[in-house]
Short mmCIF file of C-alpha atoms and ligand atoms in Angstrom, two decimals:
data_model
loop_
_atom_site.label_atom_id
_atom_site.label_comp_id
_atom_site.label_asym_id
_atom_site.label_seq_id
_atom_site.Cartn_x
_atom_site.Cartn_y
_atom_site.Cartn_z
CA UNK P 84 0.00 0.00 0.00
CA UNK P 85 1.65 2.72 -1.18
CA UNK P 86 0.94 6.45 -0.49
CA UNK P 87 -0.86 8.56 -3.27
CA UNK P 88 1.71 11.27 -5.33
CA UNK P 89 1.21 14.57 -3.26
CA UNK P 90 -0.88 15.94 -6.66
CA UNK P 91 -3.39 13.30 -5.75
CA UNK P 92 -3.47 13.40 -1.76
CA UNK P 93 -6.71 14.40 -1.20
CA UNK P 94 -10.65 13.32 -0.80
CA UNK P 95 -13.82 13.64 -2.37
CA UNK P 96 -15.92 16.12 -1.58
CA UNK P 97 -15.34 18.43 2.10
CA UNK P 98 -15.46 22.47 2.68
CA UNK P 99 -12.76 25.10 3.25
CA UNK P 100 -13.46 26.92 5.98
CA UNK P 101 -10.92 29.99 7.20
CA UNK P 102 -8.05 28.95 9.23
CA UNK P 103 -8.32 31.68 11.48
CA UNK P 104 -5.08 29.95 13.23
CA UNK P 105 -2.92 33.66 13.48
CA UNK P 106 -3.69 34.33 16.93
CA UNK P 107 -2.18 31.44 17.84
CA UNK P 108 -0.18 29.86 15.39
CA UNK P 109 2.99 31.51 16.30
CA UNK P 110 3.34 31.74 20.11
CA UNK P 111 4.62 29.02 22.05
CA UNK P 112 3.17 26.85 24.33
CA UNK P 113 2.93 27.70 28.12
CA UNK P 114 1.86 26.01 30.94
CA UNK P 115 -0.62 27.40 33.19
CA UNK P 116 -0.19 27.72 36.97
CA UNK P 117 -1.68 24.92 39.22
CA UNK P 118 -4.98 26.15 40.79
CA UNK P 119 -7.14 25.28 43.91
CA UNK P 120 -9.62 22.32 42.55
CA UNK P 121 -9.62 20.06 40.19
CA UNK P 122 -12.91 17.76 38.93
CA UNK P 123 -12.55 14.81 37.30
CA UNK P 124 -15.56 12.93 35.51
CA UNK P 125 -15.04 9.31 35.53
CA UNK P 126 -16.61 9.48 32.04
CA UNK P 127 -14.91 11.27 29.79
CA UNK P 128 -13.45 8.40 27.48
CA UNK P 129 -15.88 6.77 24.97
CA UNK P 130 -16.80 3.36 26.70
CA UNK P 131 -17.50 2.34 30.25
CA UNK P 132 -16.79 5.16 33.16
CA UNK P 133 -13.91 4.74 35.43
CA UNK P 134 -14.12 3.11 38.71
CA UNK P 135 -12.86 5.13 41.87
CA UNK P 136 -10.21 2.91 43.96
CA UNK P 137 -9.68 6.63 46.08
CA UNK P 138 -12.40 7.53 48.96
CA UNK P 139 -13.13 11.44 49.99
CA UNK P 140 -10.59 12.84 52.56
CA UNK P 141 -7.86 11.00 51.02
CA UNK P 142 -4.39 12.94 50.22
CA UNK P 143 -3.41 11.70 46.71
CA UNK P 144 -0.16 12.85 44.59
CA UNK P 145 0.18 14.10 41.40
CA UNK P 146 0.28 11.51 39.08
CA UNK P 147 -1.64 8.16 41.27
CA UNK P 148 -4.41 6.12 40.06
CA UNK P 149 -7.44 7.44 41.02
CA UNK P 150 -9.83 5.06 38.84
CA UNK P 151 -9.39 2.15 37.34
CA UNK P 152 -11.04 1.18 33.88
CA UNK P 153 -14.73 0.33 34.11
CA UNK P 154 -14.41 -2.66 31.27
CA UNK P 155 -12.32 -3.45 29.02
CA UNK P 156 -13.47 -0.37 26.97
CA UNK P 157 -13.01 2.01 29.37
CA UNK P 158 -9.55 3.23 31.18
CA UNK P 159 -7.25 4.51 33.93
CA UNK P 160 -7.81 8.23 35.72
CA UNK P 161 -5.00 9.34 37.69
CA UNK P 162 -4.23 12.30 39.78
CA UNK P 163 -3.45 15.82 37.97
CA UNK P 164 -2.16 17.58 41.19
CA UNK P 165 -0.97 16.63 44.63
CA UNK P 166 -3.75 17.34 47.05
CA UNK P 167 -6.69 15.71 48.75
CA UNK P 168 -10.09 13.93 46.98
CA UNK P 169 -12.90 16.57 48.30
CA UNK P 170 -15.71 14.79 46.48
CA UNK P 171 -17.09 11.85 44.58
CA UNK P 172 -20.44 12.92 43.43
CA UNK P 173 -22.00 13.75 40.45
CA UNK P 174 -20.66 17.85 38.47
CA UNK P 175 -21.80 19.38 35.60
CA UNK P 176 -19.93 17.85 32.33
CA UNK P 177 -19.31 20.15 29.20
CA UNK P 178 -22.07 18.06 27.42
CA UNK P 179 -24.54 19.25 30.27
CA UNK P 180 -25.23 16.20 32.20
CA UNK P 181 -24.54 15.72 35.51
CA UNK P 182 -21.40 13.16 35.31
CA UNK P 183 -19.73 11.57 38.40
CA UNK P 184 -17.00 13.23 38.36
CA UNK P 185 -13.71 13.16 41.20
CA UNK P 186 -13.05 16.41 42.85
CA UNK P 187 -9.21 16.74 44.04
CA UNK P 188 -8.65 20.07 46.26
CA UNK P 189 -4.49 20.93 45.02
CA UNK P 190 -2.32 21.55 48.36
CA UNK P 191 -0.91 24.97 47.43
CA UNK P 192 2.32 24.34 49.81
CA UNK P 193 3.02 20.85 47.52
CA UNK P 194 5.78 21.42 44.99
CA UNK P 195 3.19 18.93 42.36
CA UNK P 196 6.49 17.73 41.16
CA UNK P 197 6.10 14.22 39.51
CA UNK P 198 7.61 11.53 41.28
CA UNK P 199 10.77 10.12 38.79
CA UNK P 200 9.92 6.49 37.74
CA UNK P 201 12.12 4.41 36.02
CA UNK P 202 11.65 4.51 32.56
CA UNK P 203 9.74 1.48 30.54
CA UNK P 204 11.46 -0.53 28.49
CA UNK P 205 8.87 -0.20 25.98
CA UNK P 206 10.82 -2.65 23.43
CA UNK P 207 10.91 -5.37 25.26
CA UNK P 208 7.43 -5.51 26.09
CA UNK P 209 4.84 -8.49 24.62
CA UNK P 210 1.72 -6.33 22.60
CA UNK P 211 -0.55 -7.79 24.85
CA UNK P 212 1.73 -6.25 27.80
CA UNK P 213 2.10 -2.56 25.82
CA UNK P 214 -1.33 -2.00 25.06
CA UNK P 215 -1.99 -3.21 28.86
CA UNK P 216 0.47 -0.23 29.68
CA UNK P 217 -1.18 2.04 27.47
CA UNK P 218 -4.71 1.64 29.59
CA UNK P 219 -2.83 1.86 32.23
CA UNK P 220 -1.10 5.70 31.49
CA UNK P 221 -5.21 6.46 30.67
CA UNK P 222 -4.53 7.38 27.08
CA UNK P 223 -7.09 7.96 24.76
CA UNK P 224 -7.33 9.58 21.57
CA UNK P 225 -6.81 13.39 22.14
CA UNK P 226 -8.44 14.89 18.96
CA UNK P 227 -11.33 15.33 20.32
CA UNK P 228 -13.30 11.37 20.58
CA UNK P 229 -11.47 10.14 23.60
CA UNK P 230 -12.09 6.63 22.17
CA UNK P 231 -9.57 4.03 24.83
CA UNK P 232 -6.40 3.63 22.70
CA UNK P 233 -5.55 0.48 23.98
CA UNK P 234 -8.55 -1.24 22.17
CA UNK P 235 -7.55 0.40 18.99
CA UNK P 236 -4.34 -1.35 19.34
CA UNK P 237 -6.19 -5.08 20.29
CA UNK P 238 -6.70 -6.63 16.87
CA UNK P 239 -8.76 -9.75 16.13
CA UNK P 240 -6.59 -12.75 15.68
CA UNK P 241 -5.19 -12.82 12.42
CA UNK P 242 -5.55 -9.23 11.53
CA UNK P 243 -2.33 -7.27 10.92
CA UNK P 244 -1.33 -3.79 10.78
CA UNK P 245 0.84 -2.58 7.64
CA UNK P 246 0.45 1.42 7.98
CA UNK P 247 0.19 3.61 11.14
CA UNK P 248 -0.89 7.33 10.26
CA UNK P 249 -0.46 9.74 12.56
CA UNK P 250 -2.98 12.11 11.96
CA UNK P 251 -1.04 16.08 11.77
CA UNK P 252 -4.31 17.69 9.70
CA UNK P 253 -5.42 19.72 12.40
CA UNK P 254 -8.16 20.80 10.06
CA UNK P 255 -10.57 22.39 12.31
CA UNK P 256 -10.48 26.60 12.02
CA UNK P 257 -8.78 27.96 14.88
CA UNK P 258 -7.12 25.08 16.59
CA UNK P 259 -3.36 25.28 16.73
CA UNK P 260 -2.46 22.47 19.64
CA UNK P 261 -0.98 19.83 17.59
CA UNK P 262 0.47 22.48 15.50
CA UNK P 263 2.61 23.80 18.36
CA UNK P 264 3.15 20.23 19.80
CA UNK P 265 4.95 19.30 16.23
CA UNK P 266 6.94 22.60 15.69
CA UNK P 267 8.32 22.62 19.50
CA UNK P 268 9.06 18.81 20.21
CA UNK P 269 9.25 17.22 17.24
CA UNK P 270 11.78 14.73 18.14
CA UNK P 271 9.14 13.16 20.95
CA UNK P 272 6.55 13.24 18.12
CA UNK P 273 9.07 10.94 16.00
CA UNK P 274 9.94 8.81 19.20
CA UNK P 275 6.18 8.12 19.94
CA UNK P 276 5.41 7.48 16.34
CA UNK P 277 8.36 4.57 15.92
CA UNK P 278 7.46 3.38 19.32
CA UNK P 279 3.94 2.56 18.41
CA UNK P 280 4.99 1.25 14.76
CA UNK P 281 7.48 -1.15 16.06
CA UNK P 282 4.95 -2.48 18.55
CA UNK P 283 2.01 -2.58 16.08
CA UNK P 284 4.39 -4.53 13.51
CA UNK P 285 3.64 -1.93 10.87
CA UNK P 286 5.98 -1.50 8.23
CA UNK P 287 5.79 1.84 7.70
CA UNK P 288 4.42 5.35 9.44
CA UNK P 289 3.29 8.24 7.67
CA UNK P 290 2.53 11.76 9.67
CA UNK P 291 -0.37 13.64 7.19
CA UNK P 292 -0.09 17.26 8.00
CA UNK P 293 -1.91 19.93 5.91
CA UNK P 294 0.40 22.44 3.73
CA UNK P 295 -0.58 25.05 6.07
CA UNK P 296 1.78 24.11 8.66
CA UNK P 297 4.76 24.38 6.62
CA UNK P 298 7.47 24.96 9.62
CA UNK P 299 5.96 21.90 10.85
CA UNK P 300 6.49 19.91 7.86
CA UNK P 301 9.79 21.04 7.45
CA UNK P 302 11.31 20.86 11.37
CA UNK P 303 9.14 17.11 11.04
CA UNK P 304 11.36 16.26 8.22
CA UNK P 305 14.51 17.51 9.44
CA UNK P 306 14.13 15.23 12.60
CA UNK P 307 13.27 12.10 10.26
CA UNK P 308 17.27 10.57 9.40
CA UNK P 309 17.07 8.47 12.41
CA UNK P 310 13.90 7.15 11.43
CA UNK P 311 14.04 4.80 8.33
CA UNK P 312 10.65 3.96 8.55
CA UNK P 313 8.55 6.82 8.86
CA UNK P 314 7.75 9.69 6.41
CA UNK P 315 6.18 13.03 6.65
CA UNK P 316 3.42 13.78 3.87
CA UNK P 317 1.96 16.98 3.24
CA UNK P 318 -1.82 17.54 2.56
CA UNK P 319 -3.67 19.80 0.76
CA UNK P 320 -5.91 21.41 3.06
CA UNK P 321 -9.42 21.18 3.26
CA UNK P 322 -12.39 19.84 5.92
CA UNK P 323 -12.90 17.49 7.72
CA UNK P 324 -9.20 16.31 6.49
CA UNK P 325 -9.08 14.96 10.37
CA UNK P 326 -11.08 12.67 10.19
CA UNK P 327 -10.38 9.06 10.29
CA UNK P 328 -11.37 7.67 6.88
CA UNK P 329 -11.01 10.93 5.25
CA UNK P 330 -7.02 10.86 5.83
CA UNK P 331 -6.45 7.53 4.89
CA UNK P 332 -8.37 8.48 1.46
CA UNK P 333 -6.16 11.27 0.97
CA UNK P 334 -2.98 9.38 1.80
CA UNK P 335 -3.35 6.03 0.63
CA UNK P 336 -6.24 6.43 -2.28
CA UNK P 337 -8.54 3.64 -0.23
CA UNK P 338 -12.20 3.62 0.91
CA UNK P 339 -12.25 2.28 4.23
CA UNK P 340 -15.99 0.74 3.61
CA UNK P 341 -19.41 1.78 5.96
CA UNK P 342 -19.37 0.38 9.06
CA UNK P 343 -15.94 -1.16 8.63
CA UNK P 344 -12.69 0.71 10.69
CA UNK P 345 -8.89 1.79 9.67
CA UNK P 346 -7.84 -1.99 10.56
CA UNK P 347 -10.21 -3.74 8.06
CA UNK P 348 -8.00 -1.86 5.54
CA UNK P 349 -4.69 -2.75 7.93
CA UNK P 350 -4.76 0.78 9.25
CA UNK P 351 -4.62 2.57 12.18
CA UNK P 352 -5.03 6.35 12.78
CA UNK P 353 -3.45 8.10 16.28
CA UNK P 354 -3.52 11.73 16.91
CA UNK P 355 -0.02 13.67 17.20
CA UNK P 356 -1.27 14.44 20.95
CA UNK P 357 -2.02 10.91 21.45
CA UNK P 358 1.80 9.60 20.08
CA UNK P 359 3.11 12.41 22.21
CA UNK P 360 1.33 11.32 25.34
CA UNK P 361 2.80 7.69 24.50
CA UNK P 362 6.07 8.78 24.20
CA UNK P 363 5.81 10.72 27.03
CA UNK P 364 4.77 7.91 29.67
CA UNK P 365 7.39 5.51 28.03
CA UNK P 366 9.80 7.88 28.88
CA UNK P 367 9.15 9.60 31.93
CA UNK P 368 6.23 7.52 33.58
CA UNK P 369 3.87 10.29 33.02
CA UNK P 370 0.22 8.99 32.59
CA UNK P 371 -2.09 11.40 30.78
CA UNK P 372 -2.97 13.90 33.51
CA UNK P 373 -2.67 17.31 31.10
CA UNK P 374 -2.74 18.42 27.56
CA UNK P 375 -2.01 21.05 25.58
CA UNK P 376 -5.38 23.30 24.71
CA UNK P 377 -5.91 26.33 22.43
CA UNK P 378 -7.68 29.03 23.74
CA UNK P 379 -8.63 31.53 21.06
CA UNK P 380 -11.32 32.94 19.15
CA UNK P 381 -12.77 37.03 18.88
CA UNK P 382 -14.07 36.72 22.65
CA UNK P 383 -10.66 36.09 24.20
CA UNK P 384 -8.38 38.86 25.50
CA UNK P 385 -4.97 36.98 25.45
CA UNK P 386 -5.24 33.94 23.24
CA UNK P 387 -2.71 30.78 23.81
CA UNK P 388 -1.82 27.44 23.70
CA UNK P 389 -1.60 26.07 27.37
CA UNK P 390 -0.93 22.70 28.88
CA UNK P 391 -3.46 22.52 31.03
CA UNK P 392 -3.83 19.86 33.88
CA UNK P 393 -7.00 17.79 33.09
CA UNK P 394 -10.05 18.63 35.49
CA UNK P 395 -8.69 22.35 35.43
CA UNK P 396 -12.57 24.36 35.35
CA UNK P 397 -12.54 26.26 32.43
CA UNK P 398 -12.60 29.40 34.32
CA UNK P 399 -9.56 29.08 35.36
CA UNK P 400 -7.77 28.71 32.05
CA UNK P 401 -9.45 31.63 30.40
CA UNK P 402 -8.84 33.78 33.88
CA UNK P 403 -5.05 32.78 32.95
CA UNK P 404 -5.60 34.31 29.29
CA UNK P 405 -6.90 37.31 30.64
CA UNK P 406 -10.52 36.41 30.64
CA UNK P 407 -13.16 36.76 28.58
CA UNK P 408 -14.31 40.13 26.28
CA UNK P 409 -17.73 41.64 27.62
CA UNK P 410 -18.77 41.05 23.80
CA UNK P 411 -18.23 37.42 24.03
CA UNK P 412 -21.72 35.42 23.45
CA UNK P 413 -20.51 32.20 23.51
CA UNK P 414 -17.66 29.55 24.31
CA UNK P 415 -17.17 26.43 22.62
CA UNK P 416 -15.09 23.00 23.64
CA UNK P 417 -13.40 21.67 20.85
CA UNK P 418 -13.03 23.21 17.45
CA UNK P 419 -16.33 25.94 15.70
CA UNK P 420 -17.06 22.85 13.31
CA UNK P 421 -17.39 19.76 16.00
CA UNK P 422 -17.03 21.12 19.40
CA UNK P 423 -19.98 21.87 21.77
CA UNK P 424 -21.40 24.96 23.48
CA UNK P 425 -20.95 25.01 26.79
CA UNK P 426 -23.62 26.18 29.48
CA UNK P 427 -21.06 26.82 32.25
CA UNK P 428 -17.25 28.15 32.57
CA UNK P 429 -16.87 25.91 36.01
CA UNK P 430 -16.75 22.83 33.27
CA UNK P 431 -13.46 20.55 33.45
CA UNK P 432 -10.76 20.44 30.77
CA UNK P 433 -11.31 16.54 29.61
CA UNK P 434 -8.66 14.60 28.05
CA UNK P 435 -10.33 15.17 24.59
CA UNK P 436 -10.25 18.96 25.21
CA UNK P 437 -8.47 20.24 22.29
CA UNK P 438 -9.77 24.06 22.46
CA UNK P 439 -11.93 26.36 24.29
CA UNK P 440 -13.03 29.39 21.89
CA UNK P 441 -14.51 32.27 22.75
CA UNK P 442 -17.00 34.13 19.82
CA UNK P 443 -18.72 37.01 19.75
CA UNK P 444 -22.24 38.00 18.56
CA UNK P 445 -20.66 38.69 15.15
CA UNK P 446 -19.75 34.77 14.69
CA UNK P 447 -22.56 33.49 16.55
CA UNK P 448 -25.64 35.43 15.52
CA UNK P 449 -27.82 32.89 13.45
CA UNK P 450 -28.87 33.91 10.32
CA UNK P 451 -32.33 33.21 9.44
CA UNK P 452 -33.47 29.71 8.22
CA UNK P 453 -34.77 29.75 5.35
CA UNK P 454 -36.83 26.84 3.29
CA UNK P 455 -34.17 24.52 1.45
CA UNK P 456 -34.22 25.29 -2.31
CA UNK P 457 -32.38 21.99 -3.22
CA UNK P 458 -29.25 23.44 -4.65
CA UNK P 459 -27.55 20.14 -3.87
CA UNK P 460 -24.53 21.77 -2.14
CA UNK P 461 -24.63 19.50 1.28
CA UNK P 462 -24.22 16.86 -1.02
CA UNK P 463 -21.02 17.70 -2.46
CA UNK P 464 -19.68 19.07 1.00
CA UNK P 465 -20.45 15.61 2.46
CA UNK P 466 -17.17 13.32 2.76
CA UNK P 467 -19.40 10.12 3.30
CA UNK P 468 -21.80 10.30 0.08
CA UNK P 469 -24.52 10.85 2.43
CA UNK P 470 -27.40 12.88 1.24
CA UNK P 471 -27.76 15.46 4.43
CA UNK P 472 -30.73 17.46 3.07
CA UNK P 473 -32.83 14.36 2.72
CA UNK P 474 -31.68 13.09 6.42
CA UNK P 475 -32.35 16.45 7.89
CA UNK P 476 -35.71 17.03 6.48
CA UNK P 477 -36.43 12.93 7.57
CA UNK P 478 -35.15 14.15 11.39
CA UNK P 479 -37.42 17.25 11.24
CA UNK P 480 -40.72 14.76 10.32
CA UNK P 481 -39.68 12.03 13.11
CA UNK P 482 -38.79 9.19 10.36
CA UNK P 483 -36.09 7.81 12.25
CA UNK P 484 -36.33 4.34 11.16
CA UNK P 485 -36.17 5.82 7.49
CA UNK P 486 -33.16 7.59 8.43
CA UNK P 487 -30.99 4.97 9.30
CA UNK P 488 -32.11 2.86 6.32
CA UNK P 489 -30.06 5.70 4.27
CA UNK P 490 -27.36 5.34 6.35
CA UNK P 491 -27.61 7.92 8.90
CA UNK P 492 -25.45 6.37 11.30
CA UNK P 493 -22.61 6.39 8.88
CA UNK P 494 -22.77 10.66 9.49
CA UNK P 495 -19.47 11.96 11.36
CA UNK P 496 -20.91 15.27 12.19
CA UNK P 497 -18.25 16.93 10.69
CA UNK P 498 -20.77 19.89 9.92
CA UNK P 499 -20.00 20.61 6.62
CA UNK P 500 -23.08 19.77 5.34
CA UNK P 501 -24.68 22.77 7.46
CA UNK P 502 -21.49 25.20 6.73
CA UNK P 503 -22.44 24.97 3.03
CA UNK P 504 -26.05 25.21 3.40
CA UNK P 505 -27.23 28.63 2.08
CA UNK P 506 -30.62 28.18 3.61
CA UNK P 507 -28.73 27.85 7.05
CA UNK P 508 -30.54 24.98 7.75
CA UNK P 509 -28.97 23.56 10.51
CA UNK P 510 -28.58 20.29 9.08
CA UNK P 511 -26.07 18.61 11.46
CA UNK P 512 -27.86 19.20 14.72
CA UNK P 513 -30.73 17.97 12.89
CA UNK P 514 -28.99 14.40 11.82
CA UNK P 515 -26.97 14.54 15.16
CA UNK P 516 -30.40 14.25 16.89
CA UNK P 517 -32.20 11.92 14.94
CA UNK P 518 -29.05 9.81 15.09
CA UNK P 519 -29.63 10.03 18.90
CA UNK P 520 -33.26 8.57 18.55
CA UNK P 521 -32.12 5.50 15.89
CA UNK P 522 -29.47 4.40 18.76
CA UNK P 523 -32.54 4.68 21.37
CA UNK P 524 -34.56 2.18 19.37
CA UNK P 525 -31.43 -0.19 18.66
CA UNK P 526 -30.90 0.00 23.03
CA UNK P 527 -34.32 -0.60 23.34
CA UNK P 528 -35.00 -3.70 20.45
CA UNK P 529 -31.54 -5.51 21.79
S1 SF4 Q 741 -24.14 14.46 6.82
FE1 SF4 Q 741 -22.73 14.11 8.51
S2 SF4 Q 741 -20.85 13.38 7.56
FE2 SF4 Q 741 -22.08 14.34 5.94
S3 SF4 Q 741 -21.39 16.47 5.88
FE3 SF4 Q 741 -23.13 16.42 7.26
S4 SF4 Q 741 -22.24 16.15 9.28
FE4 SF4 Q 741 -20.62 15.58 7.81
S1 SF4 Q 742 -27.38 22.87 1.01
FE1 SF4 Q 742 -29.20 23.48 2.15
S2 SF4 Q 742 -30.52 24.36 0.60
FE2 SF4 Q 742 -28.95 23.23 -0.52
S3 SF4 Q 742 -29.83 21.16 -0.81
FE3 SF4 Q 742 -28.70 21.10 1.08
S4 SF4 Q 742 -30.23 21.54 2.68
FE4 SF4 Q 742 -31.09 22.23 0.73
#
């Protein structure tokens, strides 16, 4: 398998929204000071919530296990500070919902240095021990799904990985972590990469990254002579380049087919974050207790890119940035095309917590909806051949059943469907929720 001639490296269909990435493209990452609490759902991986193996009262150090996986698709929490468990009981989650969630008061007179460990001899570990190790260090994918990356790397019997792609598209507007993480330690990038393609048995690694990161291209390249089997492919940029099955299209040329993943096609996918958190605990015993978050948009007065202790409330990282603008209307987790509103600013920082933006009325007043006049452009936005306008209008009526039968649940919710809609129908929030009604009926008819 054989990557595509950089002419070629792209997919079908997708938008082009603006980059917006100036305010923080350039300044280097920082880390913010500790601060006085810290809460920590035990669900914020895809899968089964954590179990707590700490009780309230209890003085814990930065770094411990605090949970332990749930199931097998579920994994470790561990301590971001060194302080003492306040609470076990259920906190408001950036979705909403009232999550349990582990609340760790920091003891301001601790230094919250990490304790040295010796370092894991990652090569001579068995897979079955390494991906134990990598539930253990809680790592998940960091891009934004949080999906266990342990499980990604247990394959069925007989199934064999020939390509790891580590996924440098960063190809939401505005986000600039990964960016950052690849211009100011790309040797650790390169390290985590060859770690995880030795251990997977791939033969070779490719790290996509879209043209508009040139310095990171080129500093990823000039890092690369030790490394004999891994290369560094630029992309042409366009959205939702990201995205799983759209990056292996634009490297590789292949459809990985509905309902099948990266490893039917002897793929798999990590985020630069994610390889960087793996190198990271291989090297310095550092489980995944912080990561590196943008903070911009029009609404913020000093924008950044922080590493940010996970359960930090989001209050506290924009009070670091100099707070919010009186103009701001609204502040989103994640990136303007996938990330989610959030109600309040005493939300965590979650492992998948790639950016908290800050707009103002000018990017968030809604245009009028107006009736759709079948122009056809959702279509050719949409990177899965789905037909959005007929799946949104099918949500609006209630047809859920008729909804999935045209492959509803195939639907990313990349959003570009509804970012090329000049009715400004909002056509992902409409799928998004009918999607959430199909998977009530499967629950319900298992
Ligand atoms: S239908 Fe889903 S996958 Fe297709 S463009 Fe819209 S949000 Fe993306
Ligand atoms: S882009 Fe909007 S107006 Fe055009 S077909 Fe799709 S839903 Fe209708």
């Amino acid at each position: 398998m054989n990557p595509l001639p950089a002419f070629k490296r792209s997919f079908a269909h997708g938008v082009h929204p603006e980059g917006h990435d100036e305010q923080t493209a350039h300044q280097p990452i920082q880390r913010v000071p500790f601060v006085n609490q810290y809460i920590l759902p035990l669900g914020q991986h895809l899968g089964v919530p954590a179990r707590p193996i700490v009780k309230v009262g209890e003085r814990v150090q930065r770094g411990q296990l605090i949970a332990e996986p749930g199931a097998y698709v579920s994994t470790t929490l561990h301590s971001p500070v060194t302080g003492w468990v306040r609470a076990i009981a259920p906190r408001r989650s950036p979705r909403g919902d009232l999550q349990t969630a582990i609340e760790i008061e920091a003891d301001a007179y601790a230094t919250q240095r990490l304790e040295s460990k010796p370092t894991i001899d990652w090569a001579s570990l068995s897979i079955d021990e390494f991906i134990k190790q990598i539930q253990n260090a809680g790592i998940v994918g960091m891009g934004g799904a949080a999906f266990p990356t342990h499980v990604k790397y247990d394959l069925p019997d007989g199934m064999r990985i020939q390509h790891l792609v580590i996924n440098g598209a960063e190809c939401e507007p505005y986000l600039t972590n990964d960016h950052r993480l690849m211009l100011e330690r790309p040797e650790v990038v390169l390290q985590g990469t060859e770690i995880v393609r030795q251990k997977l048995g791939a033969t070779l690694a490719t790290i996509g990254v879209e043209m508009n990161k040139a310095d990171a291209i080129a500093i990823l390249k000039k890092h690369l002579k030790h490394y004999q089997h891994i290369q560094v492919l630029p992309l042409r940029v366009k959205y939702p380049q990201g995205a799983e099955k759209m990056l292996i299209k634009s490297i590789f040329g292949i459809e990985v087919p509905a309902g099948q993943l990266p490893r039917d096609v002897g793929v798999t996918v990590n985020n630069v974050s994610t390889i960087v958190a793996i190198a990271d605990y291989f090297q310095t015993g550092m489980p995944l207790i912080e990561r590196i978050v943008t903070v911009s948009g029009p609404g913020v007065e000093q924008p950044a890119n922080l590493i940010v202790p996970l359960g930090t409330p989001v209050r506290e990282v924009l009070r670091f940035c100099g707070g919010l603008k009186e103009t701001t209307r609204e502040v989103i987790m994640g990136g303007p095309m996938m990330g989610i509103p959030i109600a309040s600013l005493d939300v965590p920082i979650l492992k998948g917590s790639s950016g908290i933006l800050a707009f103002t009325a000018a990017e968030t007043s809604r245009p009028p909806e107006y009736p759709c006049i079948h122009c056809g452009r959702c279509l050719e936005a949409c990177p899965h051949f789905l037909n959005p306008s007929r799946l949104s209008r099918l949500a609006k009526i209630g047809a859920y059943a008729e909804m999935a039968q045209y492959n509803a649940l195939d639907c990313v919710e990349c959003g570009a469907c509804s970012f090329s809609c000049p009715s400004n129908i909002p056509i992902v929030q409409l799928i998004k929720m009918g999607k959430e009604e199909i998977r009530k009926v499967k629950v319900l008819n298992k």
